[in-house]
Short mmCIF file of C-alpha atoms and ligand atoms in Angstrom, two decimals:
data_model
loop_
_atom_site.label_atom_id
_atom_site.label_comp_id
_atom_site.label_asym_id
_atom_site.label_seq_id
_atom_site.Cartn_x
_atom_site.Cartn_y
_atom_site.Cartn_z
CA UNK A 738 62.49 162.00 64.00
CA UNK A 739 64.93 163.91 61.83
CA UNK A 740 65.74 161.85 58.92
CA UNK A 741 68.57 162.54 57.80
CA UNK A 742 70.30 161.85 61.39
CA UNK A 743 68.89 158.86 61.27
CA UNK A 744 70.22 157.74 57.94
CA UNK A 745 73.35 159.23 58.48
CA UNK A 746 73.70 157.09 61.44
CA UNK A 747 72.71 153.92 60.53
CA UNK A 748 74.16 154.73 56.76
CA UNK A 749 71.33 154.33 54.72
CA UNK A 750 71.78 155.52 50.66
CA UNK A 751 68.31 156.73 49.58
CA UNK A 752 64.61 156.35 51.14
CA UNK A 753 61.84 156.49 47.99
CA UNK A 754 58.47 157.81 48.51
CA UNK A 755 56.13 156.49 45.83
CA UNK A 756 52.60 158.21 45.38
CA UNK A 757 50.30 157.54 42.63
CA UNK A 758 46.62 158.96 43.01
CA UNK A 759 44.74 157.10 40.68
CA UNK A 760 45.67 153.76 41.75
CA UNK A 761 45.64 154.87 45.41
CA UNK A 762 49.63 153.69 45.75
CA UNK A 763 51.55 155.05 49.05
CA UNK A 764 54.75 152.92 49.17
CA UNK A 765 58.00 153.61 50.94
CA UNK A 766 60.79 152.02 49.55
CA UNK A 767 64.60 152.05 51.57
CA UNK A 768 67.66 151.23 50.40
CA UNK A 769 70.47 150.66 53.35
CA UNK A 770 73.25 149.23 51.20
CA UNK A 771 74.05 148.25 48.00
CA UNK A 772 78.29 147.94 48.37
CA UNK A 773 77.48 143.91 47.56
CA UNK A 774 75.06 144.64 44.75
CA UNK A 775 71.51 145.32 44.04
CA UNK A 776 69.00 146.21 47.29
CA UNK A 777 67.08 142.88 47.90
CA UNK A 778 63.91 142.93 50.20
CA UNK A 779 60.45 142.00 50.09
CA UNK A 780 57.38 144.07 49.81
CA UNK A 781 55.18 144.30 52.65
CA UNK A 782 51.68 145.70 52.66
CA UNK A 783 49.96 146.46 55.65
CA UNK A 784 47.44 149.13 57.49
CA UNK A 785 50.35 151.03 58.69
CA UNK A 786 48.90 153.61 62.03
CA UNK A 787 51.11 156.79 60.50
CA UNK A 788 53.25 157.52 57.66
CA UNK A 789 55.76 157.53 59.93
CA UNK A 790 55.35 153.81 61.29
CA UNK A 791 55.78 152.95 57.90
CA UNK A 792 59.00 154.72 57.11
CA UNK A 793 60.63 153.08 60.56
CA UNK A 794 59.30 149.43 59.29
CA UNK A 795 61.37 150.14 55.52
CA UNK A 796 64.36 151.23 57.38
CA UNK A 797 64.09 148.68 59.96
CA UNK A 798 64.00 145.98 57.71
CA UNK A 799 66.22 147.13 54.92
CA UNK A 800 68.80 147.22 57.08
CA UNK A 801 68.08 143.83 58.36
CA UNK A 802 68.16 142.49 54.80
CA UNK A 803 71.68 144.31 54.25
CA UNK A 804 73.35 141.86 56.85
CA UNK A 805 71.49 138.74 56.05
CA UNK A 806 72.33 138.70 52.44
CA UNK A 807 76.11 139.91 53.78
CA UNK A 808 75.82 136.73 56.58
CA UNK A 809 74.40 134.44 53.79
CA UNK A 810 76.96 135.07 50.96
CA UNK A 811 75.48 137.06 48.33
CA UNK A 812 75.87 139.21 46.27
CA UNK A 813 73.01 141.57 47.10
CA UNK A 814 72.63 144.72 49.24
CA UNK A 815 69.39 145.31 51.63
CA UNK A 816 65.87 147.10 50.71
CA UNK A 817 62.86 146.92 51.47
CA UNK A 818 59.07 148.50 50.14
CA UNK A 819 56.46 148.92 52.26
CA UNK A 820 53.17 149.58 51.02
CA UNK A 821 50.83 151.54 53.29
CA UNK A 822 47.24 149.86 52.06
CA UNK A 823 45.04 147.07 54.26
CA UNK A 824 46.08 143.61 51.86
CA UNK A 825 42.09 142.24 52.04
CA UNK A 826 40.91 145.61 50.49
CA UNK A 827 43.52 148.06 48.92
CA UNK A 828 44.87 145.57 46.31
CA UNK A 829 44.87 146.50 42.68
CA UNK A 830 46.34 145.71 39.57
CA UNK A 831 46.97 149.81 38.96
CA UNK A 832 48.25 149.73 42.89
CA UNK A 833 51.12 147.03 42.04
CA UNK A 834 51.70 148.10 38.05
CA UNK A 835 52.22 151.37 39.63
CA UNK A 836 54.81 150.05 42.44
CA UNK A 837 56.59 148.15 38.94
CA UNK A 838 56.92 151.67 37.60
CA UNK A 839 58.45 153.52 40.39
CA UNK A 840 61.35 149.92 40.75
CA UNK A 841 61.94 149.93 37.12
CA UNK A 842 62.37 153.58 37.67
CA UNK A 843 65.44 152.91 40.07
CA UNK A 844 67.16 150.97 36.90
CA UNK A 845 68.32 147.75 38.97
CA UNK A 846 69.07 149.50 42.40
CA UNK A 847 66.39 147.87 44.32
CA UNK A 848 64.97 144.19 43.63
CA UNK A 849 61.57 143.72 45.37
CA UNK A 850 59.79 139.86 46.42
CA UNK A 851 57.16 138.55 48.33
CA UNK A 852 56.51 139.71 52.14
CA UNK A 853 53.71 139.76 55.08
CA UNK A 854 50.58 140.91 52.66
CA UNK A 855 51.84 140.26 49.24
CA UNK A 856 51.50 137.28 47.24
CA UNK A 857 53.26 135.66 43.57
CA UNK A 858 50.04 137.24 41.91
CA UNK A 859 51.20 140.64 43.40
CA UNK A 860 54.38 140.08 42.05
CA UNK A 861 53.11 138.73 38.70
CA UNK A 862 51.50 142.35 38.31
CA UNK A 863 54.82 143.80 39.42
CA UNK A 864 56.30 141.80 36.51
CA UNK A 865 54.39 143.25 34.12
CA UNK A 866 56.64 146.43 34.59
CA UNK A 867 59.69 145.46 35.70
CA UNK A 868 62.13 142.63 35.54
CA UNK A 869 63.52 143.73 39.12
CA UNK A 870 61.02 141.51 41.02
CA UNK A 871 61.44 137.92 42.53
CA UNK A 872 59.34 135.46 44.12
CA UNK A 873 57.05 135.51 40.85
CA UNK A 874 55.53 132.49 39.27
CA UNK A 875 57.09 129.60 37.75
CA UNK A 876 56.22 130.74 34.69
CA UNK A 877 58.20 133.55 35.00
CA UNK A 878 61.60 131.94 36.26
CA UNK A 879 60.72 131.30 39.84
CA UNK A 880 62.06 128.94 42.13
CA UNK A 881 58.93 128.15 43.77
CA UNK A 882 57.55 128.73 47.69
CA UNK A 883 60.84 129.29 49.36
CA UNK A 884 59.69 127.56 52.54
CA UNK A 885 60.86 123.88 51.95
CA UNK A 886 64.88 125.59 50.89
CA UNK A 887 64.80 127.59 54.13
CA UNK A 888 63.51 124.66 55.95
CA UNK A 889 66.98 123.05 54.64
CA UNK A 890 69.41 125.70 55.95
CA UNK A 891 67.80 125.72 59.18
CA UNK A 892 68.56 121.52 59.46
CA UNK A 893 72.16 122.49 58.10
CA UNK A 894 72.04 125.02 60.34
CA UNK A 895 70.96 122.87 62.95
CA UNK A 896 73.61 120.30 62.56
CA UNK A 897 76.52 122.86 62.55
CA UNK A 898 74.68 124.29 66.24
CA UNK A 899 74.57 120.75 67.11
CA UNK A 900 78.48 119.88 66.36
CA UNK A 901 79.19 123.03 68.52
CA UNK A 902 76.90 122.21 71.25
CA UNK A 903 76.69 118.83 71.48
CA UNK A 904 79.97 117.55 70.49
CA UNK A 905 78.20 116.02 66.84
CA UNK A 906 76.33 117.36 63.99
CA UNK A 907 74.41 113.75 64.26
CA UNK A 908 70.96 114.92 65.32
CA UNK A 909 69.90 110.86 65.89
CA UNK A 910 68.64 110.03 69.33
CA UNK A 911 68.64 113.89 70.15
CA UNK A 912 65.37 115.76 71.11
CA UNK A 913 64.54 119.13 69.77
CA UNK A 914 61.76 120.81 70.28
CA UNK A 915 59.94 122.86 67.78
CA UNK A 916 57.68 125.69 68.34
CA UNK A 917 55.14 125.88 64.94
CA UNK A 918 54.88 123.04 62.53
CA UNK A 919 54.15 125.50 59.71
CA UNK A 920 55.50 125.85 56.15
CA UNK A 921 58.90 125.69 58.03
CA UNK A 922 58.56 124.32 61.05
CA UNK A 923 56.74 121.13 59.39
CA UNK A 924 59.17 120.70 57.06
CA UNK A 925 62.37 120.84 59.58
CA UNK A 926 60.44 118.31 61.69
CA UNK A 927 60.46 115.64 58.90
CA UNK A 928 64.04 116.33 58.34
CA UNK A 929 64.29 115.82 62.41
CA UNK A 930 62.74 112.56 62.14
CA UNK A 931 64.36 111.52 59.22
CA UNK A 932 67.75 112.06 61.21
CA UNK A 933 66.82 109.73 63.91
CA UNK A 934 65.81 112.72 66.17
CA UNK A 935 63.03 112.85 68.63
CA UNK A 936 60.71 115.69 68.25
CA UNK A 937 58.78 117.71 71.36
CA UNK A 938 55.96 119.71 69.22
CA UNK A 939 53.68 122.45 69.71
CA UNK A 940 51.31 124.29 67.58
CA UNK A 941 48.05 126.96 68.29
CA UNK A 942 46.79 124.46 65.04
CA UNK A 943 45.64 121.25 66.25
CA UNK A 944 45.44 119.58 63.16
CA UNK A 945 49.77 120.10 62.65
CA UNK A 946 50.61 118.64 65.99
CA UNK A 947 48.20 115.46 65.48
CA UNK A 948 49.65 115.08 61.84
CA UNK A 949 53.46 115.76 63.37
CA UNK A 950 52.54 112.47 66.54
CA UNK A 951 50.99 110.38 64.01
CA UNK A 952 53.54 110.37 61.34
CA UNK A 953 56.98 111.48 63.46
CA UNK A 954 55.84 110.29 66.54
CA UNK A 955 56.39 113.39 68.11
CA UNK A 956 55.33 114.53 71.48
CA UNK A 957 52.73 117.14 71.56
CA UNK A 958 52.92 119.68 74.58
CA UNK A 959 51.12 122.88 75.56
CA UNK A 960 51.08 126.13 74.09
CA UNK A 961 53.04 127.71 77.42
CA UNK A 962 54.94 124.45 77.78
CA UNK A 963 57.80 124.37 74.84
CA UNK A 964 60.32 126.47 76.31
CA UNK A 965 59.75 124.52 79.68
CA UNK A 966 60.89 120.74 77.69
CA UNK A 967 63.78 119.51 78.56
CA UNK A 968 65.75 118.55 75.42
CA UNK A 969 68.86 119.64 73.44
CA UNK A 970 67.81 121.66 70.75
CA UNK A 971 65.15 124.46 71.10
CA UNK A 972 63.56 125.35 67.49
CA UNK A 973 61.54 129.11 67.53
CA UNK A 974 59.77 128.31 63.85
CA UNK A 975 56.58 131.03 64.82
CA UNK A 976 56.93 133.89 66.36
CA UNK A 977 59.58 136.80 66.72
CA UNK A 978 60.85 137.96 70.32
CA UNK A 979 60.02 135.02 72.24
CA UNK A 980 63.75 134.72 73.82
CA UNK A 981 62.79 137.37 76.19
CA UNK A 982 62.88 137.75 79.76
CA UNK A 983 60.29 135.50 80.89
CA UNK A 984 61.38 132.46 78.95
CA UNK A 985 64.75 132.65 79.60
CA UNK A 986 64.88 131.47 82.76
CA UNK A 987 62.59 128.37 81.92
CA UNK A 988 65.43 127.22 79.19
CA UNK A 989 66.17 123.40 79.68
CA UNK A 990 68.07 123.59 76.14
CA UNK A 991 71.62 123.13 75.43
CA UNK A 992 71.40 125.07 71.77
CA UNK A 993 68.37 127.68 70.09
CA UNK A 994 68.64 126.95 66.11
CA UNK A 995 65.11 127.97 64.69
CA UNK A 996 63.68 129.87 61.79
CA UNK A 997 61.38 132.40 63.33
CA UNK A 998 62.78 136.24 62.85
CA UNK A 999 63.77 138.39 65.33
CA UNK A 1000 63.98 135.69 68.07
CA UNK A 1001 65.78 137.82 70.70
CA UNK A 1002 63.24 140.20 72.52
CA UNK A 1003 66.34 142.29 72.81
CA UNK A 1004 70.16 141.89 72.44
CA UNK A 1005 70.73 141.59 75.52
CA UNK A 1006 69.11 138.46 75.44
CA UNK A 1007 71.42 136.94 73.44
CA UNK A 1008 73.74 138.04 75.92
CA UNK A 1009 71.77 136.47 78.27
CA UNK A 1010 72.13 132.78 76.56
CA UNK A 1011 76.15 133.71 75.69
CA UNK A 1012 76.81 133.61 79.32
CA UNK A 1013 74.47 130.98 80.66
CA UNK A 1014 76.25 128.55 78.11
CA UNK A 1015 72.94 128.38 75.51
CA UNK A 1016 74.10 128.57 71.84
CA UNK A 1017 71.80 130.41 69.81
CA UNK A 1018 72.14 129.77 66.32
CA UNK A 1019 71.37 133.98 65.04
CA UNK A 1020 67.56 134.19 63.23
CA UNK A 1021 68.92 135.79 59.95
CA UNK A 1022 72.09 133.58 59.47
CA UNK A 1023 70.28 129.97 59.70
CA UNK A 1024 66.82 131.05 58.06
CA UNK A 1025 68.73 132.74 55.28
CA UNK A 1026 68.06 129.58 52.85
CA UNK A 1027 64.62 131.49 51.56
CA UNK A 1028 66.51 134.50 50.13
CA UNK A 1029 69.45 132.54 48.96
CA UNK A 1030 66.80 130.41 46.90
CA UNK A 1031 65.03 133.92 45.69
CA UNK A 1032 68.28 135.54 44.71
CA UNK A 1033 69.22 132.11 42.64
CA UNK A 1034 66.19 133.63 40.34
CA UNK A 1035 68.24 136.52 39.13
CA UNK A 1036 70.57 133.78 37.64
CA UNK A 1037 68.88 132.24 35.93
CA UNK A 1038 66.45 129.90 38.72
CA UNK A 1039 68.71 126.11 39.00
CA UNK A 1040 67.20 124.05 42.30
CA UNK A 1041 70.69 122.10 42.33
CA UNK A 1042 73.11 125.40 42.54
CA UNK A 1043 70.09 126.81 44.96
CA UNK A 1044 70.52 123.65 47.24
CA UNK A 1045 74.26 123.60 47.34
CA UNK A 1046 74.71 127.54 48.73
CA UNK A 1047 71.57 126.46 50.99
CA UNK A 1048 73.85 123.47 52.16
CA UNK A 1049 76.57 126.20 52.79
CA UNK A 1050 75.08 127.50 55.87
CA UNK A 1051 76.17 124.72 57.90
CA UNK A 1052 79.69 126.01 57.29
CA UNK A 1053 78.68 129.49 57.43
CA UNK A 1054 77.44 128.49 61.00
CA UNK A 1055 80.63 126.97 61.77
CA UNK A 1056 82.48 129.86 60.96
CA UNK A 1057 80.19 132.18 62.45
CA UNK A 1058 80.81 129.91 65.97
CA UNK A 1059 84.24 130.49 65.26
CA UNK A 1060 84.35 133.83 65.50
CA UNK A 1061 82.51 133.85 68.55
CA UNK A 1062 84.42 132.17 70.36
CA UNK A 1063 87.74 133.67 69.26
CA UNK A 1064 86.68 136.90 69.81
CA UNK A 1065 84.49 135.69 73.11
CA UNK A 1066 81.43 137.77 72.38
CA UNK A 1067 77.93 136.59 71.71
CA UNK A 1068 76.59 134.41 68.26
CA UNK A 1069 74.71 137.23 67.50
CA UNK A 1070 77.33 139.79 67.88
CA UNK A 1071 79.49 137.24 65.68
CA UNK A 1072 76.83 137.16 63.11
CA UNK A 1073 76.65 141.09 62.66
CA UNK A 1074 80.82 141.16 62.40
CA UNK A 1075 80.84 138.37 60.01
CA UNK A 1076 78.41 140.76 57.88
CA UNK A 1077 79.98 144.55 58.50
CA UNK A 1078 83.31 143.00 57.68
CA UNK A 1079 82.31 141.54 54.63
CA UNK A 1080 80.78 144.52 53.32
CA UNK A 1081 84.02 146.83 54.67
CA UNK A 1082 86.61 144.25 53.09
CA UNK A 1083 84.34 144.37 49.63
CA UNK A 1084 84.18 148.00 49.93
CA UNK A 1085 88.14 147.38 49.85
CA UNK A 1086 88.13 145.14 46.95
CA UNK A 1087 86.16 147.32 44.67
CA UNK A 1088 87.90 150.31 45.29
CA UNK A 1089 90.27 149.25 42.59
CA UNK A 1090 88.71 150.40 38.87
CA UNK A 1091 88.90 147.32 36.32
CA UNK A 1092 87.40 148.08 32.92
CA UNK A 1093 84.13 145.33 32.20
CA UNK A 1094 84.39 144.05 36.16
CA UNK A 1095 81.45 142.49 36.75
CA UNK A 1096 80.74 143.40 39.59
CA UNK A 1097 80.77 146.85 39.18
CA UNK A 1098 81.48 149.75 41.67
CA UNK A 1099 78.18 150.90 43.69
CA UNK A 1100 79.41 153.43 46.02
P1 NAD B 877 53.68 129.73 58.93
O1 NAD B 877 52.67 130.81 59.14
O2 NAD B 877 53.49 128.77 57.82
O3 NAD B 877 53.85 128.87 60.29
C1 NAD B 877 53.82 129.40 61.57
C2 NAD B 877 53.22 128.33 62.46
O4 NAD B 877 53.30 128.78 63.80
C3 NAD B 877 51.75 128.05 62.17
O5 NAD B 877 51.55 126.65 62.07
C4 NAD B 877 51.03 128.65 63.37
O6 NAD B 877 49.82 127.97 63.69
C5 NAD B 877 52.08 128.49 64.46
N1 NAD B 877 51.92 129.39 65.59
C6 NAD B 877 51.51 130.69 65.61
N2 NAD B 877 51.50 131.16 66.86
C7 NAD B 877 51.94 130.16 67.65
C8 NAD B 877 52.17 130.03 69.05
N3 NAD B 877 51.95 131.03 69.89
N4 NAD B 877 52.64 128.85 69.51
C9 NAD B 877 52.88 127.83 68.68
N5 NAD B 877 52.66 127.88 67.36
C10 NAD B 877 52.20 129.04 66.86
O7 NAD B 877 55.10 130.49 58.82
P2 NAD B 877 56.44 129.90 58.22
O8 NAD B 877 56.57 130.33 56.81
O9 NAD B 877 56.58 128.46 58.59
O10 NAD B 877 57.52 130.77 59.04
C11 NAD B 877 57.79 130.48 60.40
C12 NAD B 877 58.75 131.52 60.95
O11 NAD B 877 59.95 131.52 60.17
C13 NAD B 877 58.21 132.96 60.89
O12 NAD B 877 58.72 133.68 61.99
C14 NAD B 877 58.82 133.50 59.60
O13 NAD B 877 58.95 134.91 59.63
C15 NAD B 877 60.16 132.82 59.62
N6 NAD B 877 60.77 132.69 58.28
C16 NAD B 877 60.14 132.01 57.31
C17 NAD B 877 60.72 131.90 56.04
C18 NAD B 877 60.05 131.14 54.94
O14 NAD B 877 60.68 130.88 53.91
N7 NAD B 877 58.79 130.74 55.08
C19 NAD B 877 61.97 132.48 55.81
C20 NAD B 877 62.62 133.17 56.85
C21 NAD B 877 62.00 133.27 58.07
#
């Protein structure tokens, strides 16, 4: 891969390498975009095959965070660190202290948080040398395990799929089906049930799908079976790409509105569901209500103001549905325009100099 073609065309601003020999660090941090503000994206440690695996998985993902904090409202850019290092073994305090060093070093460009192998202890460490880290502990200003907030945007979420596609955002007497009754998906079913919805439930844990029947009454089916129920809403909340091309044509679903990431196996998937009349609520839009919660931290943490922009995304969904349909192209096609056009019409905006703006000029 030549590098700089690639970040020319996909217009990334600056990829980091971070090596540190006595504490064994090899991180990669990306930034894609920071018109909107600081870089926001989690850090992710895993056992990476190649150096250059690891470099593709920043860059994916930066970029990813770019348009979900664009999609979601805020005032943040997208980044991402990846730390090449197996999480059970290659964990130090040196390791992270060093990672603090190398953000602090970037002077508020990038903002690191939690991800797939790090934990608020990792970040705690981070802390200790820089203030541009979120997802720490309470102690420190945190808002907490952002599961239950992100569980909340994807009900609001829900509702605004459900006002599109069923005629009502009233979810009582409707059936959705939810793959994983995890931190998320456990959560959303309460909410569910709390509606007056009926739940369909399946889980590879046992123990979640007899707790879900026993106190929702939900209906457990197989593994294989979920995205064979009939119902109206369909709920991904486990895995990525599992709208692909041999569950498609199982779909007995009027609407998709779940929090698992990367839900389409590919876009043309979503094309798939645009034209057979399925609305698919995009992955990064309605599960946005964790990062909205994280960024609230570098205010100044407030659950209230936190749960009112979460609330938000049922009319970000709305809008979002809007577009689609004016423009007649796919939900997730809509999502990605809402976000470039933010970001071009803020480019816009700050192109104009005002002495002590807040918001400063990043480009
Ligand atoms: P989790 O690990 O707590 O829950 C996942 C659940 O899915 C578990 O109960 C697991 O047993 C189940 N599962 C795994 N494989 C399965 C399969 N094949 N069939 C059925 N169930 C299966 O994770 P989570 O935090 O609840 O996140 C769920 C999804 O939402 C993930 O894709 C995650 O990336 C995404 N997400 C989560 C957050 C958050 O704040 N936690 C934010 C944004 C996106």
């Amino acid at each position: 891969m030549e590098l700089f073609d690639y970040l020319s065309e996909y217009d990334y601003e600056q990829v980091i390498y971070c090596h540190d020999k006595a504490s064994g660090l090899k991180a990669i941090i990306a930034i894609h975009d920071t018109t909107l503000g600081p870089a926001l994206g989690g850090c992710r440690m895993w056992p990476y095959a190649s150096e250059e695996e690891a470099l593709l998985d920043a860059l994916r993902l930066s970029r990813g965070m770019t348009y979900k904090a664009a999609a979601a409202g805020l005032n943040l850019g997208g980044g991402k660190t990846v730390v090449i290092g197996d999480a059970k073994k290659d964990k130090s305090e040196a390791l992270f202290r060093s990672l603090g060093r190398y953000i602090q070093s970037l002077g508020g460009r990038y903002i690191t948080a939690e991800d797939v192998g790090t934990t608020v202890s990792d970040m705690d460490m981070i802390h200790t040398e820089t203030t541009f880290v979120t997802g720490v502990s309470k102690a420190y200003g945190s808002g907490g395990n952002p599961s239950p907030m992100t569980a909340f945007g994807v009900f609001r979420g829900m509702q605004a799929t459900a006002k599109v596609a069923l005629g009502s955002d009233d979810l009582s007497g409707k059936t959705v089906a939810i793959q994983g009754l995890g931190s998320v998906g456990y959560a959303l079913a309460q909410q569910i049930h709390d509606a007056g919805g009926k739940l369909v439930v399946t889980d590879i844990n046992p123990d979640a799908v007899m707790r879900a029947k026993e106190e929702f009454g939900a209906e457990a089916v197989g593994i294989q079976e979920i995205f064979d129920v009939r119902c109206d809403i369909l709920a991904p909340c486990a895995l990525g790409a599992v709208l692909n091309d041999q569950t498609l044509p199982k779909l007995k679903c009027k609407a998709i509105a779940g929090s698992a990431n990367n839900q389409l196996g590919e876009a043309r998937h979503g094309d798939w569901l645009h034209s057979h009349g399925i609305l698919y609520a995009p992955d990064y839009v309605i599960n946005s209500g964790g990062l909205i919660n994280v960024a609230d931290e570098l205010e100044g943490y407030q659950a209230d103001r936190a749960m009112k922009k979460v609330d938000n995304i049922y009319n970000i969904m709305l809008e979002l549905y809007a577009v689609s349909e004016r423009e007649s192209i796919p939900s997730y096609a809509a999502a990605d325009h809402m976000a470039e056009e933010r970001i071009q019409l803020m480019q816009q905006v700050r192109s104009t100099f005002v002495q002590g703006s807040r918001t400063v000029l990043q480009k």
